[in-house]
Tab-separated table of C-alpha atoms in Angstrom:
chain	number	residue	atom	x	y	z
A	229	UNK	CA	-51.844	7.660	-2.936
A	230	UNK	CA	-49.672	9.120	-5.668
A	231	UNK	CA	-49.674	6.501	-8.469
A	232	UNK	CA	-46.014	7.228	-9.162
A	233	UNK	CA	-45.182	6.057	-5.633
A	234	UNK	CA	-46.838	2.702	-6.050
A	235	UNK	CA	-43.576	1.109	-7.159
A	236	UNK	CA	-39.891	1.653	-7.829
A	237	UNK	CA	-39.590	4.359	-10.538
A	238	UNK	CA	-36.115	3.152	-11.536
A	239	UNK	CA	-32.946	5.104	-12.254
A	240	UNK	CA	-34.478	7.793	-14.485
A	241	UNK	CA	-38.059	8.165	-13.140
A	242	UNK	CA	-41.068	9.646	-14.992
A	243	UNK	CA	-39.777	13.141	-14.184
A	244	UNK	CA	-36.800	12.738	-16.504
A	245	UNK	CA	-36.433	13.860	-20.109
A	246	UNK	CA	-35.209	10.343	-20.864
A	247	UNK	CA	-38.465	8.744	-19.683
A	248	UNK	CA	-40.553	10.858	-22.050
A	249	UNK	CA	-38.203	10.841	-25.043
A	250	UNK	CA	-37.345	7.143	-25.153
A	251	UNK	CA	-40.996	6.311	-25.723
A	252	UNK	CA	-40.870	8.089	-29.084
A	253	UNK	CA	-40.955	5.863	-32.208
A	254	UNK	CA	-38.092	7.770	-33.850
A	255	UNK	CA	-35.721	6.118	-31.387
A	256	UNK	CA	-35.504	3.199	-33.823
A	257	UNK	CA	-34.158	5.487	-36.551
A	258	UNK	CA	-31.833	7.019	-33.988
A	259	UNK	CA	-30.554	3.580	-33.038
A	260	UNK	CA	-29.560	2.849	-36.637
A	261	UNK	CA	-27.823	6.252	-36.864
A	262	UNK	CA	-25.899	5.313	-33.731
A	263	UNK	CA	-24.690	2.089	-35.386
A	264	UNK	CA	-23.445	4.023	-38.406
A	265	UNK	CA	-21.624	6.500	-36.191
A	266	UNK	CA	-20.175	3.935	-33.787
A	267	UNK	CA	-18.726	1.957	-36.706
A	268	UNK	CA	-16.465	4.884	-37.635
A	269	UNK	CA	-14.206	4.279	-34.618
A	270	UNK	CA	-11.888	1.500	-35.884
A	271	UNK	CA	-10.933	0.172	-32.450
A	272	UNK	CA	-14.515	0.185	-31.170
A	273	UNK	CA	-16.119	-1.479	-34.202
A	274	UNK	CA	-13.298	-4.037	-34.360
A	275	UNK	CA	-14.264	-5.131	-30.864
A	276	UNK	CA	-17.790	-5.801	-32.065
A	277	UNK	CA	-16.863	-7.578	-35.275
A	278	UNK	CA	-14.257	-9.820	-33.670
A	279	UNK	CA	-16.460	-10.886	-30.772
A	280	UNK	CA	-19.863	-11.462	-32.330
A	281	UNK	CA	-21.517	-12.943	-35.383
A	282	UNK	CA	-22.784	-9.498	-36.315
A	283	UNK	CA	-23.777	-10.424	-39.869
A	284	UNK	CA	-25.702	-13.510	-38.781
A	285	UNK	CA	-27.226	-12.097	-35.601
A	286	UNK	CA	-27.448	-8.371	-36.230
A	287	UNK	CA	-31.197	-8.347	-35.538
A	288	UNK	CA	-30.545	-10.074	-32.226
A	289	UNK	CA	-27.898	-7.503	-31.400
A	290	UNK	CA	-30.252	-4.639	-32.209
A	291	UNK	CA	-32.973	-6.149	-30.039
A	292	UNK	CA	-30.555	-6.778	-27.160
A	293	UNK	CA	-29.462	-3.143	-27.323
A	294	UNK	CA	-33.095	-2.002	-27.374
A	295	UNK	CA	-33.822	-4.279	-24.426
A	296	UNK	CA	-30.901	-2.795	-22.467
A	297	UNK	CA	-32.047	0.775	-23.159
A	298	UNK	CA	-35.639	-0.141	-22.277
A	299	UNK	CA	-34.609	-1.864	-19.057
A	300	UNK	CA	-32.370	0.953	-17.874
A	301	UNK	CA	-34.971	3.588	-18.801
A	302	UNK	CA	-38.207	1.989	-17.629
A	303	UNK	CA	-37.182	-0.943	-15.448
A	304	UNK	CA	-36.783	-1.036	-11.684
A	305	UNK	CA	-33.536	0.113	-10.117
A	306	UNK	CA	-32.613	-3.497	-9.438
A	307	UNK	CA	-33.297	-4.548	-13.035
A	308	UNK	CA	-31.249	-1.650	-14.432
A	309	UNK	CA	-28.301	-2.323	-12.131
A	310	UNK	CA	-28.455	-6.018	-12.972
A	311	UNK	CA	-28.458	-5.248	-16.712
A	312	UNK	CA	-25.458	-2.964	-16.265
A	313	UNK	CA	-23.556	-5.584	-14.266
A	314	UNK	CA	-24.226	-8.144	-16.995
A	315	UNK	CA	-22.866	-5.830	-19.704
A	316	UNK	CA	-19.763	-4.981	-17.649
A	317	UNK	CA	-19.063	-8.666	-17.015
A	318	UNK	CA	-19.362	-9.570	-20.697
A	319	UNK	CA	-17.145	-6.670	-21.769
A	320	UNK	CA	-14.489	-7.569	-19.190
A	321	UNK	CA	-14.006	-10.952	-20.858
A	322	UNK	CA	-13.658	-9.685	-24.442
A	323	UNK	CA	-10.697	-8.362	-26.372
A	324	UNK	CA	-9.832	-7.400	-29.935
A	325	UNK	CA	-6.673	-7.440	-32.027
A	326	UNK	CA	-5.427	-4.713	-34.337
A	327	UNK	CA	-4.538	-6.539	-37.592
A	328	UNK	CA	-1.948	-3.907	-38.519
A	329	UNK	CA	0.018	-3.762	-35.261
A	330	UNK	CA	-0.901	-7.036	-33.570
A	331	UNK	CA	-1.954	-5.110	-30.452
A	332	UNK	CA	-4.560	-6.837	-28.298
A	333	UNK	CA	-6.813	-4.630	-26.180
A	334	UNK	CA	-9.902	-4.977	-24.047
A	335	UNK	CA	-13.228	-3.839	-25.440
A	336	UNK	CA	-13.961	-2.218	-22.069
A	337	UNK	CA	-11.255	0.426	-22.469
A	338	UNK	CA	-12.798	3.693	-21.210
A	339	UNK	CA	-12.137	5.529	-24.478
A	340	UNK	CA	-14.042	2.878	-26.425
A	341	UNK	CA	-16.956	2.778	-23.987
A	342	UNK	CA	-17.081	6.574	-24.089
A	343	UNK	CA	-17.255	6.616	-27.893
A	344	UNK	CA	-20.105	4.103	-27.978
A	345	UNK	CA	-21.964	6.020	-25.269
A	346	UNK	CA	-21.597	9.443	-26.887
A	347	UNK	CA	-22.474	8.186	-30.382
A	348	UNK	CA	-25.642	6.627	-28.978
A	349	UNK	CA	-26.810	9.547	-26.852
A	350	UNK	CA	-26.013	12.089	-29.563
A	351	UNK	CA	-27.972	10.028	-32.099
A	352	UNK	CA	-31.017	9.773	-29.855
A	353	UNK	CA	-30.953	13.496	-29.178
A	354	UNK	CA	-30.272	14.676	-32.734
A	355	UNK	CA	-32.901	12.475	-34.380
A	356	UNK	CA	-35.542	13.261	-31.766
A	357	UNK	CA	-35.101	17.031	-32.034
A	358	UNK	CA	-34.812	17.156	-35.808
A	359	UNK	CA	-37.909	14.968	-36.192
A	360	UNK	CA	-40.069	17.346	-34.179
A	361	UNK	CA	-39.718	16.167	-30.572
A	362	UNK	CA	-39.620	19.545	-28.861
A	363	UNK	CA	-36.725	20.095	-26.506
A	364	UNK	CA	-35.243	23.411	-25.468
A	365	UNK	CA	-31.469	23.644	-25.206
A	366	UNK	CA	-31.861	23.456	-21.443
A	367	UNK	CA	-33.800	20.191	-21.719
A	368	UNK	CA	-31.317	18.816	-24.265
A	369	UNK	CA	-28.521	19.520	-21.780
A	370	UNK	CA	-30.545	17.844	-19.079
A	371	UNK	CA	-31.015	14.753	-21.258
A	372	UNK	CA	-27.266	14.434	-21.844
A	373	UNK	CA	-26.561	14.916	-18.135
A	374	UNK	CA	-29.119	12.258	-17.203
A	375	UNK	CA	-27.156	9.729	-19.208
A	376	UNK	CA	-24.178	9.897	-16.964
A	377	UNK	CA	-26.267	7.270	-15.184
A	378	UNK	CA	-26.287	4.931	-18.203
A	379	UNK	CA	-22.573	5.639	-18.673
A	380	UNK	CA	-21.926	4.413	-15.136
A	381	UNK	CA	-23.881	1.253	-15.831
A	382	UNK	CA	-21.523	0.233	-18.649
A	383	UNK	CA	-18.419	0.968	-16.581
A	384	UNK	CA	-17.569	4.621	-17.204
A	385	UNK	CA	-16.711	7.248	-14.613
A	386	UNK	CA	-19.722	9.620	-14.809
A	387	UNK	CA	-17.466	12.627	-14.195
A	388	UNK	CA	-15.536	11.808	-17.388
A	389	UNK	CA	-18.685	11.823	-19.559
A	390	UNK	CA	-20.064	14.912	-21.366
A	391	UNK	CA	-22.822	16.536	-19.319
A	392	UNK	CA	-24.223	19.027	-21.847
A	393	UNK	CA	-24.288	19.888	-25.545
A	394	UNK	CA	-21.136	22.012	-25.416
A	395	UNK	CA	-19.140	19.219	-23.789
A	396	UNK	CA	-20.555	16.687	-26.236
A	397	UNK	CA	-19.582	18.853	-29.218
A	398	UNK	CA	-16.081	19.312	-27.773
A	399	UNK	CA	-15.759	15.549	-27.350
A	400	UNK	CA	-16.672	14.828	-30.990
A	401	UNK	CA	-14.276	17.538	-32.183
A	402	UNK	CA	-11.487	15.951	-30.150
A	403	UNK	CA	-12.114	12.381	-31.348
A	404	UNK	CA	-12.663	13.124	-35.039
A	405	UNK	CA	-8.984	12.563	-36.068
A	406	UNK	CA	-9.293	8.965	-34.807
A	407	UNK	CA	-12.301	8.152	-36.991
A	408	UNK	CA	-12.152	6.273	-40.279
A	409	UNK	CA	-14.363	4.120	-42.474
A	410	UNK	CA	-12.265	0.963	-42.349
A	411	UNK	CA	-13.224	-2.542	-43.504
A	412	UNK	CA	-15.380	-3.145	-40.431
A	413	UNK	CA	-17.302	0.107	-40.962
A	414	UNK	CA	-17.854	-0.864	-44.603
A	415	UNK	CA	-19.221	-4.210	-43.460
A	416	UNK	CA	-21.652	-2.471	-41.083
A	417	UNK	CA	-22.719	-0.099	-43.856
A	418	UNK	CA	-23.294	-2.995	-46.238
A	419	UNK	CA	-25.298	-4.899	-43.658
A	420	UNK	CA	-27.496	-1.935	-42.763
A	421	UNK	CA	-28.343	-1.380	-46.417
A	422	UNK	CA	-28.914	-5.062	-47.223
A	423	UNK	CA	-29.526	-7.075	-44.061
A	424	UNK	CA	-30.040	-10.802	-44.629
A	425	UNK	CA	-33.697	-11.753	-44.561
A	426	UNK	CA	-36.088	-14.439	-45.741
A	427	UNK	CA	-36.563	-14.332	-49.542
A	428	UNK	CA	-40.262	-13.604	-49.107
A	429	UNK	CA	-39.396	-10.524	-47.062
A	430	UNK	CA	-36.917	-9.049	-49.516
A	431	UNK	CA	-39.545	-6.730	-51.103
A	432	UNK	CA	-40.463	-5.386	-47.656
A	433	UNK	CA	-36.783	-4.887	-46.881
A	434	UNK	CA	-36.327	-2.890	-50.056
A	435	UNK	CA	-39.430	-0.756	-49.483
A	436	UNK	CA	-39.338	-0.234	-45.726
A	437	UNK	CA	-35.972	-1.036	-44.191
A	438	UNK	CA	-33.863	0.697	-46.806
A	439	UNK	CA	-35.859	3.863	-46.196
A	440	UNK	CA	-35.025	3.672	-42.498
A	441	UNK	CA	-31.360	2.952	-43.205
A	442	UNK	CA	-31.071	5.774	-45.741
A	443	UNK	CA	-32.751	8.228	-43.373
A	444	UNK	CA	-30.533	7.190	-40.462
A	445	UNK	CA	-27.439	7.566	-42.649
A	446	UNK	CA	-28.616	10.956	-43.916
A	447	UNK	CA	-29.046	12.128	-40.310
A	448	UNK	CA	-25.326	11.639	-39.599
A	449	UNK	CA	-23.072	14.689	-39.322
A	450	UNK	CA	-21.392	15.785	-42.594
A	451	UNK	CA	-17.961	14.525	-41.530
A	452	UNK	CA	-19.417	11.005	-41.228
A	453	UNK	CA	-20.773	11.192	-44.787
A	454	UNK	CA	-17.329	12.283	-45.961
A	455	UNK	CA	-15.673	9.325	-44.218
A	456	UNK	CA	-18.136	6.804	-45.647
A	457	UNK	CA	-17.824	8.422	-49.061
A	458	UNK	CA	-21.533	8.330	-49.776
A	459	UNK	CA	-23.377	11.613	-50.314
A	460	UNK	CA	-26.476	12.650	-48.421
A	461	UNK	CA	-29.139	15.306	-48.996
A	462	UNK	CA	-28.625	18.792	-47.615
A	463	UNK	CA	-29.193	19.039	-43.824
A	464	UNK	CA	-32.366	21.073	-44.270
A	465	UNK	CA	-33.779	18.404	-46.578
A	466	UNK	CA	-32.882	15.662	-44.096
A	467	UNK	CA	-34.566	17.567	-41.286
A	468	UNK	CA	-37.755	17.818	-43.360
A	469	UNK	CA	-37.614	14.079	-44.045
A	470	UNK	CA	-37.134	13.358	-40.349
A	471	UNK	CA	-40.095	15.579	-39.454
A	472	UNK	CA	-42.357	13.878	-41.988
A	473	UNK	CA	-41.297	10.436	-40.761
A	474	UNK	CA	-41.737	11.451	-37.130
A	475	UNK	CA	-45.195	12.858	-37.813
A	476	UNK	CA	-46.289	9.655	-39.559
A	477	UNK	CA	-44.911	7.305	-36.906
A	478	UNK	CA	-46.450	9.312	-34.088
A	479	UNK	CA	-49.839	8.860	-35.725
A	480	UNK	CA	-49.627	5.182	-34.791
A	481	UNK	CA	-51.313	4.885	-31.366
A	482	UNK	CA	-48.706	4.639	-28.635
A	483	UNK	CA	-50.474	1.728	-26.970
A	484	UNK	CA	-50.202	-0.216	-30.218
A	485	UNK	CA	-46.510	0.611	-30.656
A	486	UNK	CA	-45.725	-0.326	-27.064
A	487	UNK	CA	-47.271	-3.772	-27.525
A	488	UNK	CA	-44.150	-4.806	-29.402
A	489	UNK	CA	-41.727	-6.867	-27.277
A	490	UNK	CA	-40.207	-6.397	-24.774
A	491	UNK	CA	-43.009	-4.081	-23.546
A	492	UNK	CA	-40.917	-2.150	-21.005
A	493	UNK	CA	-43.175	0.895	-21.114
A	494	UNK	CA	-46.373	-1.046	-20.495
A	495	UNK	CA	-44.759	-2.852	-17.584
A	496	UNK	CA	-43.588	0.446	-16.119
A	497	UNK	CA	-47.091	1.914	-16.398
A	498	UNK	CA	-48.512	-1.181	-14.730
A	499	UNK	CA	-45.985	-0.819	-11.917
A	500	UNK	CA	-46.298	2.933	-11.401
A	501	UNK	CA	-49.797	3.767	-12.567
A	502	UNK	CA	-51.226	5.563	-15.638
A	503	UNK	CA	-49.651	8.852	-14.598
A	504	UNK	CA	-46.263	7.458	-15.628
A	505	UNK	CA	-47.253	7.199	-19.302
A	506	UNK	CA	-44.496	8.785	-21.456
A	507	UNK	CA	-45.644	11.712	-23.589
A	508	UNK	CA	-43.836	14.608	-25.285
A	509	UNK	CA	-46.025	17.237	-23.642
A	510	UNK	CA	-44.776	16.134	-20.193
A	511	UNK	CA	-41.163	17.039	-20.929
A	512	UNK	CA	-39.943	19.796	-18.653
A	513	UNK	CA	-42.870	19.648	-16.256
């Protein structure tokens, strides 16, 4: 019996680019880049800051996001749909207020969901490719198209979501005039550089975390650096730094990395068999 037919492969399946790429350790750097980018949309980041204790529970938020991505990528179809329904329900009950105009709006407005989605998927793709995860343009387009599925899960119309690199680039070009580094974005930037931690862990934060944060910030597009007002190394230098970091992290055995909670990949391999193990060399097969 085909080991991949021993259980429900989920929404993406081991044949997807997503399945192989999301097992890469550079996704953590990509996730931080996504936070930096998402914070540049004033209406979107306001919805986060006004509805959560971001500064006190930022680690929890990061882990919940990672859990959602892991569940939708490697979980069963039922688990992914359930996770999506939970997110949609939460978003439907939340709103934010523009302090300048007094306007109140729902955080589940399609334009806001679309921004969060595109900033996330673009960050995953850009960091992975620049750090040495080999994807042809055709496979990069396929990755973006696959995530019309995750867009649907959070409440978007899949047909209104970019399906390839050209459409993604056109979307960012269109939305750029709406972006700004307002007070909320500054708060996110400050947190990512100096997240609260136990006093005994401050040295580790300075040595390890700040390196991750600086690299994620450097990997942003130039217009984002201009909005934040903090310089970054030249793109070629950043790409070299991403490659070095990717090479080092990929030297850590995958089985060891995947032992970290919530262990979605190990559970998927247990459900589907060893042939479902994510690996870069399987992309495009």
